[in-house]
Amino acid sequence: MDPVDEFARLKAEIKRLQDRANVLRDGFLRPGARLRSNRFEVTIKRQRRRVFQKDRLPETVLADPRYWEERESEIVTCHEIATFRAGDPDIVLVE
């Protein structure tokens, strides 16, 4: 399999699995949800965290370059450029 095709297939599968996990997670958060099977148990706990409110800083701090640094990262994206799939009938051009 071409690595680009494999990457696209894996990304689609990951998205499908993450969507399903989110649906299951939402179900576990409902009152009375079943959280245990014969092999696994789901645990729900609340966790607090501090969140920095950057938008509350004065403009003089936000505009001061001494408080900022630039970082770079690579982002790999994939999008379909053709709708041909294995098993689809071949396209026949007639002039």
Short mmCIF file of C-alpha atoms in Angstrom, two decimals, residues 7-94:
data_model
loop_
_atom_site.label_atom_id
_atom_site.label_comp_id
_atom_site.label_asym_id
_atom_site.label_seq_id
_atom_site.Cartn_x
_atom_site.Cartn_y
_atom_site.Cartn_z
CA PHE A 7 -1.66 7.45 6.22
CA ALA A 8 -5.07 8.64 5.01
CA ARG A 9 -6.66 5.30 5.92
CA LEU A 10 -5.12 5.34 9.39
CA LYS A 11 -6.17 8.94 10.05
CA ALA A 12 -9.74 8.10 9.02
CA GLU A 13 -9.74 5.03 11.28
CA ILE A 14 -8.35 7.04 14.20
CA LYS A 15 -11.10 9.64 13.73
CA ARG A 16 -13.77 6.94 13.58
CA LEU A 17 -12.42 5.31 16.75
CA GLN A 18 -12.11 8.65 18.58
CA ASP A 19 -15.69 9.56 17.63
CA ARG A 20 -16.87 6.21 19.01
CA ALA A 21 -14.82 6.65 22.20
CA ASN A 22 -16.40 10.08 22.70
CA VAL A 23 -19.91 8.62 22.36
CA LEU A 24 -19.07 5.90 24.90
CA ARG A 25 -17.49 8.46 27.25
CA ASP A 26 -20.63 10.61 27.13
CA GLY A 27 -22.67 7.53 28.00
CA PHE A 28 -20.46 6.74 31.00
CA LEU A 29 -21.06 10.25 32.37
CA ARG A 30 -24.83 9.76 32.50
CA PRO A 31 -26.33 8.89 35.89
CA GLY A 32 -26.86 5.17 36.34
CA ALA A 33 -24.55 4.20 33.46
CA ARG A 34 -23.06 0.73 33.57
CA LEU A 35 -19.34 1.13 34.26
CA ARG A 36 -18.22 -2.47 34.63
CA SER A 37 -17.93 -5.52 32.41
CA ASN A 38 -16.49 -8.95 33.11
CA ARG A 39 -12.99 -7.69 32.22
CA PHE A 40 -12.91 -3.91 32.64
CA GLU A 41 -14.16 -1.13 34.87
CA VAL A 42 -14.54 2.55 33.99
CA THR A 43 -13.69 5.03 36.74
CA ILE A 44 -15.02 8.59 36.73
CA LYS A 45 -13.26 11.23 38.78
CA ARG A 46 -13.27 15.01 38.85
CA GLN A 47 -10.01 16.83 38.48
CA ARG A 48 -9.35 20.52 39.09
CA ARG A 49 -6.73 22.48 37.26
CA ARG A 50 -5.65 26.07 37.14
CA VAL A 51 -6.23 27.88 33.86
CA PHE A 52 -4.22 30.96 32.98
CA GLN A 53 -6.45 33.81 31.77
CA LYS A 54 -4.19 35.40 29.16
CA ASP A 55 -6.96 37.72 27.95
CA ARG A 56 -7.00 39.44 31.35
CA LEU A 57 -3.41 40.66 31.03
CA PRO A 58 -2.85 44.34 30.29
CA GLU A 59 -2.19 45.20 26.64
CA THR A 60 1.28 46.47 27.56
CA VAL A 61 2.26 42.96 28.65
CA LEU A 62 0.61 41.26 25.66
CA ALA A 63 2.37 43.58 23.20
CA ASP A 64 5.81 43.31 24.83
CA PRO A 65 8.03 40.95 22.80
CA ARG A 66 10.12 40.12 25.88
CA TYR A 67 7.30 37.87 27.09
CA TRP A 68 6.92 35.90 23.87
CA GLU A 69 8.92 33.41 21.88
CA GLU A 70 8.21 31.85 18.52
CA ARG A 71 8.16 28.09 18.07
CA GLU A 72 7.78 25.95 14.97
CA SER A 73 6.28 22.54 14.48
CA GLU A 74 5.54 20.37 11.49
CA ILE A 75 1.90 19.73 10.67
CA VAL A 76 1.06 16.88 8.31
CA THR A 77 -2.39 16.95 6.75
CA CYS A 78 -4.04 14.73 4.21
CA HIS A 79 -7.04 15.27 1.94
CA GLU A 80 -8.61 13.23 -0.80
CA ILE A 81 -7.83 14.38 -4.34
CA ALA A 82 -9.73 11.68 -6.21
CA THR A 83 -12.92 9.79 -5.54
CA PHE A 84 -11.76 6.58 -7.24
CA ARG A 85 -11.88 3.56 -4.94
CA ALA A 86 -11.05 -0.07 -5.55
CA GLY A 87 -14.08 -1.80 -7.00
CA ASP A 88 -15.46 1.36 -8.63
CA PRO A 89 -16.10 1.01 -12.35
CA ASP A 90 -13.35 2.44 -14.53
CA ILE A 91 -13.97 5.83 -16.07
CA VAL A 92 -14.29 5.69 -19.85
CA LEU A 93 -13.76 8.89 -21.82
CA VAL A 94 -15.44 9.04 -25.20
#
